[in-house]
XYZ file of N, CA, C and O in Angstrom:
432
model
N -20.007 -16.347 32.540
C -20.355 -16.586 31.377
C -18.815 -17.444 30.676
O -19.300 -18.377 30.120
N -17.699 -16.645 31.335
C -16.860 -17.314 30.549
C -16.217 -18.854 30.955
O -15.677 -19.535 30.502
N -16.609 -18.767 32.154
C -16.522 -20.126 32.986
C -17.256 -21.525 32.105
O -17.096 -22.535 32.648
N -18.059 -20.987 31.352
C -19.027 -21.948 30.642
C -18.086 -22.413 29.722
O -19.094 -23.356 28.705
N -17.080 -21.991 29.224
C -16.518 -22.858 28.010
C -16.606 -22.095 26.877
O -16.653 -21.086 26.741
N -16.308 -22.801 25.763
C -16.258 -22.236 24.560
C -17.532 -21.418 24.210
O -17.587 -20.624 23.731
N -18.960 -22.163 24.695
C -20.160 -21.540 24.325
C -20.175 -20.091 25.455
O -20.786 -19.005 24.560
N -19.530 -20.001 26.221
C -19.549 -18.990 27.362
C -18.809 -17.744 26.319
O -19.417 -16.736 26.524
N -17.436 -18.179 25.868
C -16.749 -17.143 25.238
C -17.470 -16.740 24.321
O -17.514 -15.539 23.666
N -18.024 -17.476 23.075
C -18.934 -17.169 22.141
C -19.865 -16.189 22.669
O -19.940 -15.088 21.818
N -20.691 -16.374 23.670
C -21.645 -15.412 24.254
C -21.182 -14.073 24.527
O -21.755 -13.038 24.028
N -19.880 -13.954 25.068
C -19.106 -12.758 25.421
C -18.819 -12.213 24.125
O -19.209 -10.883 23.546
N -18.309 -12.787 23.406
C -18.125 -12.225 21.631
C -19.439 -11.722 21.184
O -19.166 -10.614 20.319
N -20.465 -12.284 21.107
C -21.458 -11.968 20.457
C -22.097 -10.574 21.275
O -22.713 -9.511 20.580
N -22.165 -10.938 22.165
C -22.609 -9.246 23.152
C -21.458 -8.141 22.403
O -22.024 -6.696 22.383
N -20.401 -8.256 22.202
C -19.293 -7.523 21.896
C -19.894 -6.750 20.376
O -19.915 -5.785 20.036
N -19.948 -7.791 19.659
C -20.413 -7.673 17.861
C -21.997 -6.636 18.316
O -21.851 -5.502 17.358
N -22.603 -7.208 19.451
C -23.866 -6.312 19.289
C -23.978 -5.200 19.705
O -24.694 -4.034 19.591
N -22.969 -5.010 20.735
C -22.633 -3.567 21.365
C -21.978 -2.339 20.422
O -22.622 -1.417 20.055
N -21.139 -3.134 19.640
C -20.989 -2.322 18.185
C -21.785 -1.919 17.099
O -22.191 -1.044 17.210
N -22.833 -2.939 17.078
C -24.132 -2.387 16.270
C -24.966 -1.520 16.710
O -25.451 -0.432 16.136
N -25.131 -1.489 18.232
C -26.202 -0.829 19.083
C -25.399 0.504 18.931
O -26.206 1.504 18.653
N -24.029 0.833 19.261
C -23.566 1.955 19.320
C -23.651 2.463 17.899
O -23.469 3.922 17.758
N -23.652 1.922 16.783
C -23.569 2.525 15.252
C -24.984 2.967 15.171
O -25.031 4.399 14.461
N -26.001 2.129 15.624
C -27.348 2.607 15.169
C -27.808 3.792 16.157
O -28.778 4.485 15.880
N -27.356 3.833 17.131
C -27.709 4.688 18.246
C -26.748 6.072 18.446
O -26.829 7.075 19.417
N -25.600 6.256 17.867
C -24.690 7.107 18.123
C -24.155 7.245 19.388
O -23.918 8.039 19.803
N -24.221 5.773 19.976
C -23.597 5.977 21.288
C -22.229 5.921 21.538
O -21.893 5.026 21.000
N -21.479 6.692 22.292
C -19.920 6.669 22.127
C -19.455 6.804 23.514
O -18.585 7.969 23.838
N -20.144 6.795 24.661
C -19.630 6.778 26.115
C -18.441 5.882 26.380
O -18.334 4.602 26.205
N -17.167 6.672 26.713
C -15.867 5.516 26.580
C -16.005 4.841 27.645
O -15.629 3.670 27.679
N -16.919 5.014 28.998
C -16.765 4.089 29.802
C -17.365 2.834 29.767
O -16.648 1.464 30.283
N -18.218 2.267 28.572
C -18.404 1.173 28.326
C -17.489 0.485 27.951
O -17.345 -0.814 28.010
N -16.556 0.803 26.582
C -15.795 0.138 26.061
C -14.677 0.083 26.891
O -13.780 -0.700 26.858
N -14.069 1.145 27.897
C -13.128 1.026 28.712
C -13.356 0.048 29.730
O -12.117 -0.796 30.055
N -14.433 -0.198 30.225
C -14.805 -1.397 30.954
C -14.734 -2.835 30.437
O -14.486 -3.444 31.255
N -15.218 -2.691 29.302
C -15.104 -4.052 28.752
C -13.523 -4.481 28.222
O -13.007 -5.759 28.626
N -12.694 -3.358 28.022
C -11.359 -3.632 27.630
C -10.836 -4.038 29.185
O -10.224 -4.951 29.333
N -10.794 -3.376 30.132
C -10.589 -4.083 31.605
C -10.994 -4.997 31.774
O -10.577 -6.044 32.282
N -12.361 -5.706 31.825
C -12.695 -7.064 32.192
C -12.238 -8.065 31.259
O -12.162 -9.350 31.807
N -12.193 -7.912 29.899
C -12.079 -9.070 29.051
C -10.663 -9.067 28.403
O -9.973 -10.054 28.008
N -9.735 -8.170 28.616
C -8.666 -8.162 27.817
C -7.440 -7.819 28.920
O -6.624 -8.477 29.185
N -7.517 -6.658 29.854
C -7.084 -6.231 30.877
C -6.802 -7.270 31.961
O -5.764 -7.396 32.846
N -7.965 -8.279 32.318
C -7.427 -8.975 33.689
C -7.061 -10.188 32.728
O -7.561 -10.985 31.947
N -5.874 -10.328 33.128
C -4.853 -11.511 32.877
C -5.744 -12.906 32.636
O -5.632 -13.680 31.719
N -6.472 -13.242 33.854
C -7.190 -14.399 33.982
C -8.303 -14.484 33.198
O -8.329 -15.648 32.431
N -9.069 -13.687 32.882
C -10.067 -13.561 32.104
C -9.473 -13.585 30.654
O -10.160 -14.573 29.887
N -8.861 -13.084 30.270
C -8.124 -12.789 28.988
C -7.896 -14.395 28.421
O -8.233 -15.024 27.446
N -6.967 -15.112 29.534
C -6.401 -16.534 29.027
C -7.707 -17.273 29.310
O -7.594 -18.384 28.170
N -8.573 -17.158 30.031
C -9.626 -17.991 29.736
C -10.635 -17.868 28.408
O -10.666 -18.899 27.928
N -10.661 -16.696 28.180
C -11.291 -16.882 26.844
C -10.622 -17.183 25.526
O -11.005 -18.057 24.809
N -9.380 -16.839 25.676
C -8.356 -17.488 24.952
C -8.306 -18.916 24.528
O -8.271 -19.291 23.441
N -8.502 -19.372 25.698
C -8.104 -21.099 25.966
C -9.522 -21.485 25.397
O -9.500 -22.565 24.640
N -10.598 -21.339 26.209
C -12.004 -21.722 25.840
C -12.349 -21.522 24.408
O -12.995 -22.330 23.657
N -12.161 -20.390 23.748
C -12.672 -20.096 22.324
C -11.599 -19.094 21.762
O -12.272 -17.870 21.864
N -10.722 -19.611 20.975
C -9.647 -18.277 20.683
C -10.414 -17.419 19.482
O -10.147 -16.350 19.436
N -11.449 -18.073 18.738
C -11.957 -17.101 17.545
C -12.704 -16.311 18.457
O -12.943 -14.943 17.965
N -13.453 -16.536 19.541
C -14.683 -15.649 20.345
C -13.418 -14.548 20.641
O -13.811 -13.215 20.964
N -12.216 -14.828 21.269
C -11.432 -13.841 21.896
C -10.966 -12.870 20.889
O -10.793 -11.719 20.720
N -10.531 -13.363 19.891
C -10.182 -12.802 18.832
C -11.221 -11.628 18.065
O -11.081 -10.688 18.125
N -12.649 -12.143 18.243
C -13.824 -11.096 18.045
C -13.610 -9.983 18.805
O -13.969 -8.910 18.576
N -13.626 -10.502 19.999
C -13.644 -9.715 21.117
C -12.554 -8.358 21.026
O -13.021 -7.161 20.859
N -11.357 -8.906 20.672
C -10.515 -7.822 20.199
C -10.649 -6.796 18.721
O -10.724 -5.772 18.834
N -11.411 -7.721 17.767
C -11.626 -6.983 16.614
C -12.537 -5.866 16.777
O -12.535 -5.070 16.238
N -13.459 -6.305 17.751
C -14.627 -5.374 17.937
C -14.354 -4.176 18.372
O -14.660 -3.028 18.408
N -13.168 -4.536 19.446
C -12.862 -3.155 20.435
C -11.985 -2.345 19.308
O -12.539 -0.795 19.378
N -11.513 -2.939 18.603
C -10.470 -2.033 17.453
C -11.423 -1.443 16.534
O -11.552 -0.083 16.269
N -12.554 -1.970 16.181
C -13.398 -1.577 15.134
C -14.213 -0.436 15.969
O -14.600 0.805 15.445
N -14.795 -0.468 17.041
C -15.390 0.813 17.955
C -14.473 2.017 18.001
O -15.217 3.062 17.649
N -12.958 1.615 18.109
C -12.280 2.825 18.237
C -12.194 3.325 16.827
O -12.369 4.631 17.031
N -12.269 2.770 15.589
C -11.981 3.143 14.116
C -13.520 3.893 13.831
O -13.268 4.814 12.874
N -14.657 3.473 14.409
C -15.587 4.077 14.284
C -16.217 5.411 14.751
O -17.264 5.943 14.945
N -15.241 5.581 15.773
C -15.396 7.014 16.773
C -16.375 6.804 18.064
O -16.639 7.664 18.639
N -16.566 5.202 18.024
C -17.303 4.959 19.364
C -16.589 4.966 20.539
O -17.238 5.201 21.474
N -15.523 4.883 20.360
C -14.606 4.853 21.519
C -13.350 5.496 21.586
O -12.645 5.405 20.129
N -12.521 6.529 22.597
C -11.446 7.309 22.165
C -10.747 6.306 23.153
O -10.094 6.567 24.146
N -10.249 5.347 22.672
C -9.187 4.275 23.466
C -7.749 5.086 23.630
O -7.567 5.907 22.559
N -7.005 5.056 24.516
C -5.831 5.475 24.511
C -5.037 4.739 23.540
O -5.195 3.815 23.278
N -3.783 5.537 23.128
C -2.726 5.074 21.946
C -2.217 3.645 22.533
O -2.160 2.990 21.839
N -1.650 3.776 24.203
C -0.991 2.365 24.582
C -2.228 1.262 24.436
O -2.127 0.183 24.246
N -3.578 1.241 25.016
C -4.322 0.362 24.796
C -4.810 -0.186 23.392
O -4.869 -1.279 23.408
N -4.841 0.750 22.579
C -5.279 0.471 20.945
C -3.965 -0.320 20.546
O -4.129 -1.226 19.981
N -2.671 0.051 20.948
C -1.635 -0.660 20.374
C -1.508 -2.203 21.160
O -1.370 -3.589 20.591
N -2.010 -2.141 22.278
C -2.363 -3.572 22.891
C -3.150 -4.258 22.323
O -2.821 -5.466 22.165
N -4.248 -3.827 22.008
C -5.304 -4.464 21.476
C -4.892 -5.135 20.044
O -5.292 -6.294 19.479
N -4.207 -4.172 19.253
C -3.742 -4.625 17.913
C -2.977 -5.657 17.965
O -2.484 -6.686 17.478
N -1.941 -5.430 18.882
C -0.654 -6.399 19.038
C -1.344 -8.125 19.629
O -1.084 -8.802 18.875
N -2.392 -7.938 20.084
C -3.134 -9.097 20.670
C -3.998 -9.626 19.524
O -3.693 -10.809 19.496
N -4.390 -8.848 18.747
C -5.052 -9.289 17.736
C -4.250 -9.977 16.473
O -4.583 -10.825 16.127
N -3.219 -9.415 16.378
C -2.192 -10.118 15.382
C -1.645 -11.277 15.913
O -1.529 -12.094 15.367
N -1.592 -11.480 17.437
C -0.961 -12.768 17.974
C -2.248 -13.680 17.783
O -1.682 -14.861 17.383
N -3.502 -13.361 17.937
C -4.382 -14.102 17.904
C -4.672 -14.463 16.321
O -5.232 -15.953 15.994
N -4.583 -13.846 15.505
C -4.580 -13.981 13.910
C -3.646 -14.959 13.625
O -3.756 -16.291 12.989
N -2.207 -14.809 13.965
C -1.303 -15.877 13.733
C -1.724 -17.389 14.583
O -1.479 -18.192 13.803
N -2.050 -17.224 15.613
C -2.422 -18.217 16.404
C -3.652 -19.119 15.753
O -3.316 -20.472 15.294
N -4.622 -18.309 15.259
C -5.547 -19.103 14.409
C -5.401 -19.633 13.103
O -5.660 -20.593 12.787
N -4.201 -18.915 12.186
C -3.757 -19.552 11.052
C -2.958 -20.179 11.111
O -2.033 -20.888 10.463
N -2.463 -20.661 12.369
C -1.061 -21.533 12.771
C 0.100 -21.017 12.235
O 1.133 -21.863 12.023
N 0.415 -19.729 12.065
C 1.758 -19.136 11.945
C 2.449 -18.929 13.348
O 1.950 -18.492 14.070
N 3.562 -19.582 13.175
C 4.835 -19.621 14.510
C 5.301 -18.386 14.043
O 5.744 -17.605 13.029
N 6.433 -18.567 15.006
C 7.255 -17.205 15.152
C 8.341 -17.303 14.094
O 9.222 -16.264 13.615
N 8.541 -18.266 13.584
C 9.597 -18.687 12.323
C 9.156 -18.082 11.052
O 9.745 -18.282 10.054
N 7.738 -17.617 10.874
C 7.212 -16.864 9.467
C 6.373 -18.483 8.852
O 6.114 -17.756 8.045
N 6.438 -19.454 9.397
C 5.977 -20.415 8.455
C 4.640 -21.128 8.952
O 5.018 -21.012 10.287
N 4.199 -21.820 8.539
C 3.280 -22.925 9.390
C 3.796 -23.577 10.185
O 4.449 -24.276 10.179
N 2.754 -23.691 11.317
C 3.207 -24.850 12.388
C 3.224 -26.036 11.545
O 1.989 -26.239 11.069
N 4.045 -27.169 12.086
C 3.770 -28.485 11.667
C 3.203 -29.167 12.741
O 3.129 -29.146 13.809
N 2.109 -30.271 12.194
C 1.273 -30.627 13.311
C 1.832 -32.148 13.386
O 2.418 -32.621 12.670
């Protein structure tokens, strides 16, 4: 799916949203599902770079949903992984808002 460009990244993103919804309605909280998602979409550097390049909003949503799953008690992410996800999410937020490391908007 990721190789399908922006649309494929969007589909991955919507599946993460659906996973949160499914977990919330069924009280599903098996760590292995979220651990595998993090391994596949975040810790695989090539996959993360592909998603980020093809659809930064979708990649940001993947990160947000993982953080949300932890916050809702659906996933017991390690403190290190949670810090990684939050850091990446902050980077994506800055990227999407056009905020550079200088604290201001990037000039186009």
